[in-house]
GROMACS .gro file of C-alpha atoms in nm:
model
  395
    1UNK     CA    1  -5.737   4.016   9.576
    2UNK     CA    2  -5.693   4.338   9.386
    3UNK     CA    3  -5.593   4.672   9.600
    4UNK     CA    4  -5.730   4.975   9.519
    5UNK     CA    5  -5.522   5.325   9.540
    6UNK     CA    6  -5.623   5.675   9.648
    7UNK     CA    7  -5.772   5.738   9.349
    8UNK     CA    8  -6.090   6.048   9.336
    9UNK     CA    9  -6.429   5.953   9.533
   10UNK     CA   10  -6.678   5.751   9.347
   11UNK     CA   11  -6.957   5.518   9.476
   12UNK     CA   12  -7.343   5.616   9.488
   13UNK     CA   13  -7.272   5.859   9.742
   14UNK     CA   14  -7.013   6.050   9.561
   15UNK     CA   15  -7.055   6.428   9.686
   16UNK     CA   16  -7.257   6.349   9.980
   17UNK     CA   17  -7.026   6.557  10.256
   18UNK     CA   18  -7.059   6.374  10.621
   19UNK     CA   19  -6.928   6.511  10.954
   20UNK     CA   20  -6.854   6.221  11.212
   21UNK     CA   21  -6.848   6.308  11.563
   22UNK     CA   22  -6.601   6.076  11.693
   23UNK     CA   23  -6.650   5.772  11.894
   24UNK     CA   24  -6.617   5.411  11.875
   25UNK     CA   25  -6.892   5.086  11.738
   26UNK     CA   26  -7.162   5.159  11.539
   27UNK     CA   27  -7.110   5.509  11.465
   28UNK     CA   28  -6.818   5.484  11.291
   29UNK     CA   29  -6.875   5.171  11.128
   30UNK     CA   30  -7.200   5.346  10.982
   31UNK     CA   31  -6.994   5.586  10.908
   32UNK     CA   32  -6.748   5.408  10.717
   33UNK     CA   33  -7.001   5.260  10.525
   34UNK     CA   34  -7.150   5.574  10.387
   35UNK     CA   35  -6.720   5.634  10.336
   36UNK     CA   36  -6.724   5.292  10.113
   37UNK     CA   37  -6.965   5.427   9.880
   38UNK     CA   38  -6.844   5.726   9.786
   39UNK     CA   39  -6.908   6.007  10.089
   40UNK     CA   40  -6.691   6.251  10.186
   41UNK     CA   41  -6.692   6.210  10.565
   42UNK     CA   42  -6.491   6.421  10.804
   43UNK     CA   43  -6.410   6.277  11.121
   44UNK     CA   44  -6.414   6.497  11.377
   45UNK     CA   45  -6.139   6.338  11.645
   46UNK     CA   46  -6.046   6.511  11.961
   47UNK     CA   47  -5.742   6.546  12.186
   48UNK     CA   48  -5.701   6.279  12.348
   49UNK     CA   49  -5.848   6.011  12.147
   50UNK     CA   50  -6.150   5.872  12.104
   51UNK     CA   51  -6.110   5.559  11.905
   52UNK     CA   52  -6.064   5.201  11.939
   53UNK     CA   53  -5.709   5.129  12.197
   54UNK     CA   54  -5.533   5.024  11.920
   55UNK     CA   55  -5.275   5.230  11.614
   56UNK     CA   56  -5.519   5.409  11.424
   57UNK     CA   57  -5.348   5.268  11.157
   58UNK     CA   58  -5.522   4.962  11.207
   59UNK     CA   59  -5.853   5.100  11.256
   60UNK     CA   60  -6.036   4.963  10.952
   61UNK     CA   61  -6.377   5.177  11.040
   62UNK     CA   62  -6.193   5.490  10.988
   63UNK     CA   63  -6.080   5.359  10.639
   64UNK     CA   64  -6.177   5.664  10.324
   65UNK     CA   65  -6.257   5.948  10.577
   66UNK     CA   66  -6.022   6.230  10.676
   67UNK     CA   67  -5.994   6.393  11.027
   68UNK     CA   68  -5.940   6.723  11.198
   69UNK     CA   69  -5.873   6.765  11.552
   70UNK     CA   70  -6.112   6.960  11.734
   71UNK     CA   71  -6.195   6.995  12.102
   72UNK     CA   72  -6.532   7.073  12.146
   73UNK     CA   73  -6.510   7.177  12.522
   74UNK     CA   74  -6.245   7.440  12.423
   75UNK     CA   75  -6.330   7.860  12.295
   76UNK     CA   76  -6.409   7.797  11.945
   77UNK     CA   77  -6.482   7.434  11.909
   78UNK     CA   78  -6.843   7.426  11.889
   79UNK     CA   79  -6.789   7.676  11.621
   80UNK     CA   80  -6.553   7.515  11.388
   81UNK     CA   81  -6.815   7.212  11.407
   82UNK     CA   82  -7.088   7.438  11.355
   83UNK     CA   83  -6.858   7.538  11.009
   84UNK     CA   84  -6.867   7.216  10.859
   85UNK     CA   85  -7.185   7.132  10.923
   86UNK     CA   86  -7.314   7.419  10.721
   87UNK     CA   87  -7.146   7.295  10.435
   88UNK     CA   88  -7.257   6.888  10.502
   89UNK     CA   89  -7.549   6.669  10.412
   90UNK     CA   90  -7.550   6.449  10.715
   91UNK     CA   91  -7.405   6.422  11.074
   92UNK     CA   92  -7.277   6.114  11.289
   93UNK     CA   93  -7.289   6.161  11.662
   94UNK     CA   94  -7.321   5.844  11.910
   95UNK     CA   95  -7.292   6.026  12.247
   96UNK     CA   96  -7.522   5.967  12.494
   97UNK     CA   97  -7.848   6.142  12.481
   98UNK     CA   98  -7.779   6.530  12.627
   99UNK     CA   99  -7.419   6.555  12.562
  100UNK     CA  100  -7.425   6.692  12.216
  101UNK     CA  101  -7.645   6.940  12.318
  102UNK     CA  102  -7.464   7.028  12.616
  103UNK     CA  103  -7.145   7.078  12.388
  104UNK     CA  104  -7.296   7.308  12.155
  105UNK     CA  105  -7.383   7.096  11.832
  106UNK     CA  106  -7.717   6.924  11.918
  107UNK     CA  107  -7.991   6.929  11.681
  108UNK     CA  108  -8.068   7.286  11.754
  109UNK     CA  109  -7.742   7.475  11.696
  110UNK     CA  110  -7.696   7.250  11.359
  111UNK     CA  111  -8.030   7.297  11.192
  112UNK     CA  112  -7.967   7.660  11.305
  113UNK     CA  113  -7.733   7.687  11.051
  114UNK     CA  114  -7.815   7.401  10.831
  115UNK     CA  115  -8.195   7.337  10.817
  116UNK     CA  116  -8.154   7.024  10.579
  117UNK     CA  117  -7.918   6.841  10.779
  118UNK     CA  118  -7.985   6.508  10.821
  119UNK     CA  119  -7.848   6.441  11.184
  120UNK     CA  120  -7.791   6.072  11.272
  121UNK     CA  121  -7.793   5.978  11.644
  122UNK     CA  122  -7.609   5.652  11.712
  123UNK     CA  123  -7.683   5.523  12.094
  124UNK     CA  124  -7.795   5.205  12.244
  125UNK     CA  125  -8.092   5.316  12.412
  126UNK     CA  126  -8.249   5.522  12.237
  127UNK     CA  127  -8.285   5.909  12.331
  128UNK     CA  128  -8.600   5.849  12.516
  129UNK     CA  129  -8.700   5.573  12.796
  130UNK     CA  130  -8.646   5.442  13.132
  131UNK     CA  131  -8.257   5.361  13.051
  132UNK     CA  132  -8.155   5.634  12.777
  133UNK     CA  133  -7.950   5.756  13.028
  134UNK     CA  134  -7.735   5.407  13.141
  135UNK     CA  135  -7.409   5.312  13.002
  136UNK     CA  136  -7.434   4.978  12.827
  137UNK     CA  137  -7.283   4.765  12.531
  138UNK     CA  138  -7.415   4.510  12.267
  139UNK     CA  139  -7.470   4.203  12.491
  140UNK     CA  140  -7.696   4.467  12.698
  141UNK     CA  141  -7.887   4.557  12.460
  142UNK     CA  142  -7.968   4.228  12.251
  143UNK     CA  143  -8.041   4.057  12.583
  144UNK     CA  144  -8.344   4.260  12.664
  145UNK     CA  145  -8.459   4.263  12.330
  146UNK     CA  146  -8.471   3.907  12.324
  147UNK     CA  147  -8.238   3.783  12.038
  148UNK     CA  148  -7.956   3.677  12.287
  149UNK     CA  149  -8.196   3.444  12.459
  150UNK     CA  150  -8.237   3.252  12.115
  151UNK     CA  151  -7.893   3.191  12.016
  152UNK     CA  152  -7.705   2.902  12.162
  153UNK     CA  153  -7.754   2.532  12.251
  154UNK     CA  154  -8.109   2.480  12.487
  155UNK     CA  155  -7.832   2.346  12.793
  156UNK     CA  156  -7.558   2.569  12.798
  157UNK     CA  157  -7.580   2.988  12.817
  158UNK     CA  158  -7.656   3.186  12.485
  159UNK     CA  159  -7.341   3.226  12.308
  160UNK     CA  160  -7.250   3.581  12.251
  161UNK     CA  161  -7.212   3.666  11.845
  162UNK     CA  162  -6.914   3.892  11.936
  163UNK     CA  163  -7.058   4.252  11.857
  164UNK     CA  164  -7.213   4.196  11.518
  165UNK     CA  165  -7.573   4.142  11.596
  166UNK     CA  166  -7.612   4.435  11.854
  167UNK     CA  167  -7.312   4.722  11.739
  168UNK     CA  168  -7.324   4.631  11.401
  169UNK     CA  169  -7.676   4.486  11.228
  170UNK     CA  170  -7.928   4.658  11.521
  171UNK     CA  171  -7.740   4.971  11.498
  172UNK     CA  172  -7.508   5.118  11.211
  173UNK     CA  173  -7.725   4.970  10.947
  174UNK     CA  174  -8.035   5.111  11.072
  175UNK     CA  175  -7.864   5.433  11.146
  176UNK     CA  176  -7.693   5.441  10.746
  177UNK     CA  177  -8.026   5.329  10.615
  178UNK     CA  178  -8.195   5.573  10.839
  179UNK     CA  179  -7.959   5.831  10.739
  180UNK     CA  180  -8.018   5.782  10.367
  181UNK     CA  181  -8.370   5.772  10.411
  182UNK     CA  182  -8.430   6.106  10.598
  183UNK     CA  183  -8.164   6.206  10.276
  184UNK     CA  184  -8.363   6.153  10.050
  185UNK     CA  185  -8.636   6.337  10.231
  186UNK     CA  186  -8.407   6.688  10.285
  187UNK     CA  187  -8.318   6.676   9.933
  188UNK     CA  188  -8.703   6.622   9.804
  189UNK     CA  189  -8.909   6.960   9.670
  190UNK     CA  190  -8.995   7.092  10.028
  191UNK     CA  191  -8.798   6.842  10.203
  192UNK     CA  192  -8.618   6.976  10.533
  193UNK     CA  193  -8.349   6.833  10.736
  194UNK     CA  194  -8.466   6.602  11.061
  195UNK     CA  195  -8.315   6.373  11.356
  196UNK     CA  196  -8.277   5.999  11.288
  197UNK     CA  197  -8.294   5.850  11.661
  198UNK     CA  198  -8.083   5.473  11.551
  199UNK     CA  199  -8.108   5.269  11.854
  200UNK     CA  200  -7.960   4.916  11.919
  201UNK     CA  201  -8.202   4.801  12.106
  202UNK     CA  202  -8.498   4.910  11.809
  203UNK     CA  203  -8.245   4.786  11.570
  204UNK     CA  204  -8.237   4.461  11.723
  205UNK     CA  205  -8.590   4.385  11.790
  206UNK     CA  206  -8.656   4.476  11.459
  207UNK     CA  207  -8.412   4.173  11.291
  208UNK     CA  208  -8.592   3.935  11.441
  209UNK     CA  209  -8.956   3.996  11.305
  210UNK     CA  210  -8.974   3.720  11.123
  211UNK     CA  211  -8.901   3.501  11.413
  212UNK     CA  212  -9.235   3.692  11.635
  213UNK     CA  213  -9.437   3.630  11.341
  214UNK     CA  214  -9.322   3.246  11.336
  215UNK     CA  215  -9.369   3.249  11.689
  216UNK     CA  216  -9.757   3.382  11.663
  217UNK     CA  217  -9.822   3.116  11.406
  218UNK     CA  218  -9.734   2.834  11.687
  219UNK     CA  219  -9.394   2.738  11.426
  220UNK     CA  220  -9.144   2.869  11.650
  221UNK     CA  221  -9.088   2.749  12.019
  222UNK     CA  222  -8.963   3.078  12.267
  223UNK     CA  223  -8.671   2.827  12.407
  224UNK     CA  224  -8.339   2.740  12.251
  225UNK     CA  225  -8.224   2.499  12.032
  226UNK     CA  226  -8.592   2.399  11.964
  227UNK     CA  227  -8.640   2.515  11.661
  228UNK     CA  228  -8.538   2.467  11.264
  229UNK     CA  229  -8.301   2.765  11.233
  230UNK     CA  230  -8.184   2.795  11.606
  231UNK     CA  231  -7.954   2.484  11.578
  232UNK     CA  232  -8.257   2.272  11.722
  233UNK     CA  233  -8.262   2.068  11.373
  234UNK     CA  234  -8.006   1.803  11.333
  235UNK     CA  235  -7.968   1.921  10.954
  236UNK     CA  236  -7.927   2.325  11.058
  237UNK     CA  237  -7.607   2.346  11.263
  238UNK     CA  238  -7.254   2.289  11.221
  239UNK     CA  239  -7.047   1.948  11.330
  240UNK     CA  240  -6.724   1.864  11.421
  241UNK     CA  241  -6.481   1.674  11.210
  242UNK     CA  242  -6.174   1.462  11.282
  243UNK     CA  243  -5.952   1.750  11.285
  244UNK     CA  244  -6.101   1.960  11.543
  245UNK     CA  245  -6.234   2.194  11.328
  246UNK     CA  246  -6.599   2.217  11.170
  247UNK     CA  247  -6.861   2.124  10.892
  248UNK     CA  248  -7.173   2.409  10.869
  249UNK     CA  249  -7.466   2.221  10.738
  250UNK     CA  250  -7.780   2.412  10.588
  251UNK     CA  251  -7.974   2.150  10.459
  252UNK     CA  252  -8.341   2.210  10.478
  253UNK     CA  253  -8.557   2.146  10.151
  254UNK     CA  254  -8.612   1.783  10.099
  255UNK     CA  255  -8.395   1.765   9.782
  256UNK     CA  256  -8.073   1.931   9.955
  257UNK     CA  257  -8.107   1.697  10.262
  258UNK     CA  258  -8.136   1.378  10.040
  259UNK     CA  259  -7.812   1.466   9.860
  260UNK     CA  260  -7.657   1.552  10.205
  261UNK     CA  261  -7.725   1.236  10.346
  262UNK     CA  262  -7.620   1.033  10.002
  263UNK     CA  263  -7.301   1.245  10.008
  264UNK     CA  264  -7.245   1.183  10.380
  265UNK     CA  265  -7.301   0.792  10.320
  266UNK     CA  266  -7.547   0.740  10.580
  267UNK     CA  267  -7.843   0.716  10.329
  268UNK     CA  268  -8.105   0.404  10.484
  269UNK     CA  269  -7.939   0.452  10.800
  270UNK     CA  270  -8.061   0.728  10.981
  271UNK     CA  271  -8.459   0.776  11.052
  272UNK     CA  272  -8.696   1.014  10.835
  273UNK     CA  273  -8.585   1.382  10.879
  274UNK     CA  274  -8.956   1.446  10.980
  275UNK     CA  275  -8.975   1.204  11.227
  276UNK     CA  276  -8.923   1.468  11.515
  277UNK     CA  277  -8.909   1.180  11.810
  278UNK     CA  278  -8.565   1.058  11.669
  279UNK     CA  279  -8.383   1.339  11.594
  280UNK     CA  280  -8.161   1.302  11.868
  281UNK     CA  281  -8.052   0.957  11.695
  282UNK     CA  282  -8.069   1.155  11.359
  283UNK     CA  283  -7.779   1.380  11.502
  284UNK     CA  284  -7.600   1.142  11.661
  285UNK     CA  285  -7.527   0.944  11.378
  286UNK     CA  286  -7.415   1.253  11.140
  287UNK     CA  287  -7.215   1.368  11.406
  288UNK     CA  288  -7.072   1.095  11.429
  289UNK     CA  289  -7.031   1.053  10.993
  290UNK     CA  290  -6.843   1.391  11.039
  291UNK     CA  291  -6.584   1.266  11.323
  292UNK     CA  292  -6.451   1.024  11.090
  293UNK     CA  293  -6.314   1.255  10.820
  294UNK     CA  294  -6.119   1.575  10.850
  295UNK     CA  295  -6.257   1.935  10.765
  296UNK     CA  296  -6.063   1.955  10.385
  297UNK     CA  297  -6.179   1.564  10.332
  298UNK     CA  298  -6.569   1.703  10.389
  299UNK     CA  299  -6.505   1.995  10.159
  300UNK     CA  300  -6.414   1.853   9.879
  301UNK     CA  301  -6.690   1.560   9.888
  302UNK     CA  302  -6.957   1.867   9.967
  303UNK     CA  303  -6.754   2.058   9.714
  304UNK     CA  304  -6.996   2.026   9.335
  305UNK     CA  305  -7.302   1.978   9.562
  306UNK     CA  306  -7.637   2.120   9.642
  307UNK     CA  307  -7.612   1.943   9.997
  308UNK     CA  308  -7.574   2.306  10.141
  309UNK     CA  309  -7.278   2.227  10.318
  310UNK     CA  310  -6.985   2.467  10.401
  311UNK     CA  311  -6.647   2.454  10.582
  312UNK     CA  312  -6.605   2.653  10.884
  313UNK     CA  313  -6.340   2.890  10.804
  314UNK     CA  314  -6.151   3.128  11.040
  315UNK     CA  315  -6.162   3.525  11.008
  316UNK     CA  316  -5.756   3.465  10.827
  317UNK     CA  317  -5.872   3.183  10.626
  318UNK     CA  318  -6.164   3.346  10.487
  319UNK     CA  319  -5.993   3.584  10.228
  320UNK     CA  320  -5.804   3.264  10.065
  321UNK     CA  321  -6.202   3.048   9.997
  322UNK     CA  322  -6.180   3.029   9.659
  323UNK     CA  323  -6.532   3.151   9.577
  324UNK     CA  324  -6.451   3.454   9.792
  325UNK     CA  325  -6.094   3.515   9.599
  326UNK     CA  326  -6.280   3.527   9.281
  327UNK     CA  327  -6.529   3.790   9.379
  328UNK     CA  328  -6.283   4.037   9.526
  329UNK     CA  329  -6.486   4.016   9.881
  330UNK     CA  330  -6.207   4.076  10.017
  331UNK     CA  331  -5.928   4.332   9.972
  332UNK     CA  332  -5.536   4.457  10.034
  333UNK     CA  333  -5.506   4.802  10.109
  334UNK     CA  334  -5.191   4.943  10.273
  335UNK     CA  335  -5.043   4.614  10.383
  336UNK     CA  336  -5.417   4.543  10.538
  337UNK     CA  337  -5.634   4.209  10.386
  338UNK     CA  338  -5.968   4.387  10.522
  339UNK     CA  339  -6.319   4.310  10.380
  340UNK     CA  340  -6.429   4.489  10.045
  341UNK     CA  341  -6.704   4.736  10.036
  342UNK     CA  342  -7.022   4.635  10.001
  343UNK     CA  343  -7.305   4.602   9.830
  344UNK     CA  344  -7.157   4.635   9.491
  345UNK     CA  345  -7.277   4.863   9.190
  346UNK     CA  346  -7.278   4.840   8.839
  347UNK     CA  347  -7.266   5.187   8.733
  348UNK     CA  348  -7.146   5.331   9.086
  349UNK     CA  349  -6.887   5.103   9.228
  350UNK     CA  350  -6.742   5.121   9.565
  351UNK     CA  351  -6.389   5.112   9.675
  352UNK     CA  352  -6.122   5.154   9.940
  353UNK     CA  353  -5.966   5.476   9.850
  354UNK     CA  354  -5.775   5.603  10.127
  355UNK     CA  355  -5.632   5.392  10.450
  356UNK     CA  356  -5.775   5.491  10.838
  357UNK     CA  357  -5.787   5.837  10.881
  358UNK     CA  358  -5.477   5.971  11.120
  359UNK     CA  359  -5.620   6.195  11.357
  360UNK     CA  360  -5.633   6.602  11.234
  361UNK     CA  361  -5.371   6.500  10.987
  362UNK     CA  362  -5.607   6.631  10.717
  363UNK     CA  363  -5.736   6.940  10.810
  364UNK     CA  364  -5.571   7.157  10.556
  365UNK     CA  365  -5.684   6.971  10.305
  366UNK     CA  366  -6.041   6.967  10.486
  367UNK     CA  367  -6.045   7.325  10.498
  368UNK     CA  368  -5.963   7.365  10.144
  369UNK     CA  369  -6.217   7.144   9.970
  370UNK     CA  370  -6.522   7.231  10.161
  371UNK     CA  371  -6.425   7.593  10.235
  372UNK     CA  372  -6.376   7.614  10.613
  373UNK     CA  373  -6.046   7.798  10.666
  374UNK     CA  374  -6.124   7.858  11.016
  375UNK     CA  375  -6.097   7.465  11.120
  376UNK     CA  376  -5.703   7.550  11.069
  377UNK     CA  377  -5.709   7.659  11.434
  378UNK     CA  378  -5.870   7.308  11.537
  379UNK     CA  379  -5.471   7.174  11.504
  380UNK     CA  380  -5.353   7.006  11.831
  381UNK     CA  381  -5.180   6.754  11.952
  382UNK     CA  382  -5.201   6.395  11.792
  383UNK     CA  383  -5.425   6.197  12.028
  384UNK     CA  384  -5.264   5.869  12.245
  385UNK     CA  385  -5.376   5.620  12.037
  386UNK     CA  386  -5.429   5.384  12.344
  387UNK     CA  387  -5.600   5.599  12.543
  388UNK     CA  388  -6.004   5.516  12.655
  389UNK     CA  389  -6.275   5.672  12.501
  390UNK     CA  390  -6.434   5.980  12.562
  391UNK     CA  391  -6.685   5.980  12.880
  392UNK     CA  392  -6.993   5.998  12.757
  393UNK     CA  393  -6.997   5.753  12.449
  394UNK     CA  394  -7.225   5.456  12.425
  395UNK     CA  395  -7.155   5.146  12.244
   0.00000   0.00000   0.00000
């Protein structure tokens, strides 16, 4: 794994300036990823801290930005924000809908002084309906929207996936591809700056529209573990070995299964994989192929194969897969392994340039590059670093 140094900002996005209101989730990690590919973002922190309750040193999402310190309820604040926004391209805020405006750097005051501001809104809700208003967090919002109720075995509760399918694929991709959308609107021949409203719970609804249209063709069952992709299929799902740990198996085409069940040596032992009634005895009999062996032992026969079979690594063994070591995915950057930026770029390429931002550590440089000497007075005390959130976030 190759680190990469402080060197100058590169990436697609290289002179793109973003402001970053700060919170926690999505935003930032939308943030970040506009960071990754070559953005100048400036996060905006505040006194007191408004981050994750951990040493911002360790706060991968705030990796390639700076920071200033700024508190926007003080004389001044709204101001200072108001001065680098008239110099940016885009702003990141994820409060909850009102409170920007109530600050003094919603919509209005920024496209008052920047009319081709793109400014990104980052919220579970939405800004508009019944619950804009609650407080909520990922499992909230991916369990009304439907996807929660898919994943997980048909007898037990849906398993939560952590905070990637809400926080993460519902919202800060929509919001950067949002973002770079309305972009490339401000930046067309009588383009103008606009508000990009990036809500999980549109975010998440949207992911699964392949699964509605399945479902409206009478090929996918509204019930888990019924289906070919929901762990339902004995040859889509991952199996325990005699180690503990676990085998994911992918093998759905005809020609993948056959060499999965050859290389699993159950071949003329197990029913037709279309013969739907015996599944059940179809599973049974590869979980039981996969007890007898340990993880490594199933790795290496899978290894040369088209059987679409993988080992089930852990987030620490990851980096070392030898397929992932070659490509770089992942990375060492100040004594962190973290993941790589991504997608990659032939001509453009992205990199990890500069470790989490400390908060308001960089404000003199800030206010030298883009011009905004009067952000100097935004200095004030470093922030707890384990202290909550701001009131008013959403995540």
């Amino acid at each position: 794994m190759a680190a990469t140094g402080h060197g100058p900002p590169g990436g697609p996005l290289a002179g793109v300036r973003v402001v970053e209101l700060a919170g926690i989730g999505p935003g930032p990690f939308a943030a970040m990823l506009l960071a990754d590919l070559g953005a100048d973002v400036v996060r905006v922190d505040r006194p007191g801290g408004a981050g994750l309750a951990i040493d911002p040193a360790h706060d991968l999402t705030n990796r390639n930005k700076r920071s200033v310190l700024v508190d926007l309820k003080a004389d001044g604040g709204p101001g200072r924000v108001l001065d680098l926004v008239e110099r940016a391209d885009v702003l990141i805020e994820g409060y909850r809908p009102g409170v920007a405006e109530r600050l003094g750097v919603g919509p209005e005051e920024c496209h008052a002084r920047n009319p081709r501001l793109v400014y990104g809104r980052m919220t579970g809700w939405g800004q508009e309906g019944p619950l804009a208003e609650r407080a909520g967090h990922d499992i909230a919002y991916i369990a009304v929207t439907g996807t929660l109720g898919m994943i997980g075995k048909a007898e037990e509760p849906p398993a939560v996936p952590a905070n990637l399918l809400g926080d993460y694929a519902g919202g800060s991709l929509y919001l950067a591809v949002g973002v770079l959308a309305a972009l490339q609107h401000a930046r067309s021949p009588g383009g103008t700056g606009q508000v990009v409203d990036a809500a999980i719970v549109d975010g998440a609804a949207h992911l699964a529209t392949m699964i509605h249209g399945m479902m409206a063709a009478g090929g996918w069952q509204d019930r888990r573990g019924a289906n070919l992709l929901d762990g339902g299929c004995p040859f889509y799902g991952s199996y325990e070995t005699a180690d503990g740990r676990y085998m994911a198996v992918g093998a759905l085409e005809q020609r993948f299964y056959d060499e999965f069940i050859r290389l699993l040596g159950i071949e003329g032992e197990v029913p037709a994989r279309k013969d739907f009634a015996r599944w059940g005895q179809l599973r049974s009999a590869v979980a039981e192929r996969f007890r007898s062996r340990t993880r490594d032992e199933w790795t290496a026969v899978f290894e040369d194969s088209d059987a679409c079979v993988a080992p089930v690594l852990s987030l620490s063994e990851a980096p070392g897969h030898p397929h992932l070591a070659a490509r770089g995915t992942f990375t060492g950057h100040g004594g962190i392994i973290q993941p790589s930026p991504a997608p990659r770029f032939s001509a453009t390429p992205g990199a990890v340039r500069r470790p989490p931002a400390q908060p308001g550590a960089d404000t003199e440089e800030i206010a030298r590059d883009w011009g905004v000497p009067g952000i100097l007075g935004a200095r004030a005390t470093r922030p707890d670093p384990t202290a909550a959130g701001p009131k008013g976030l959403q995540t």
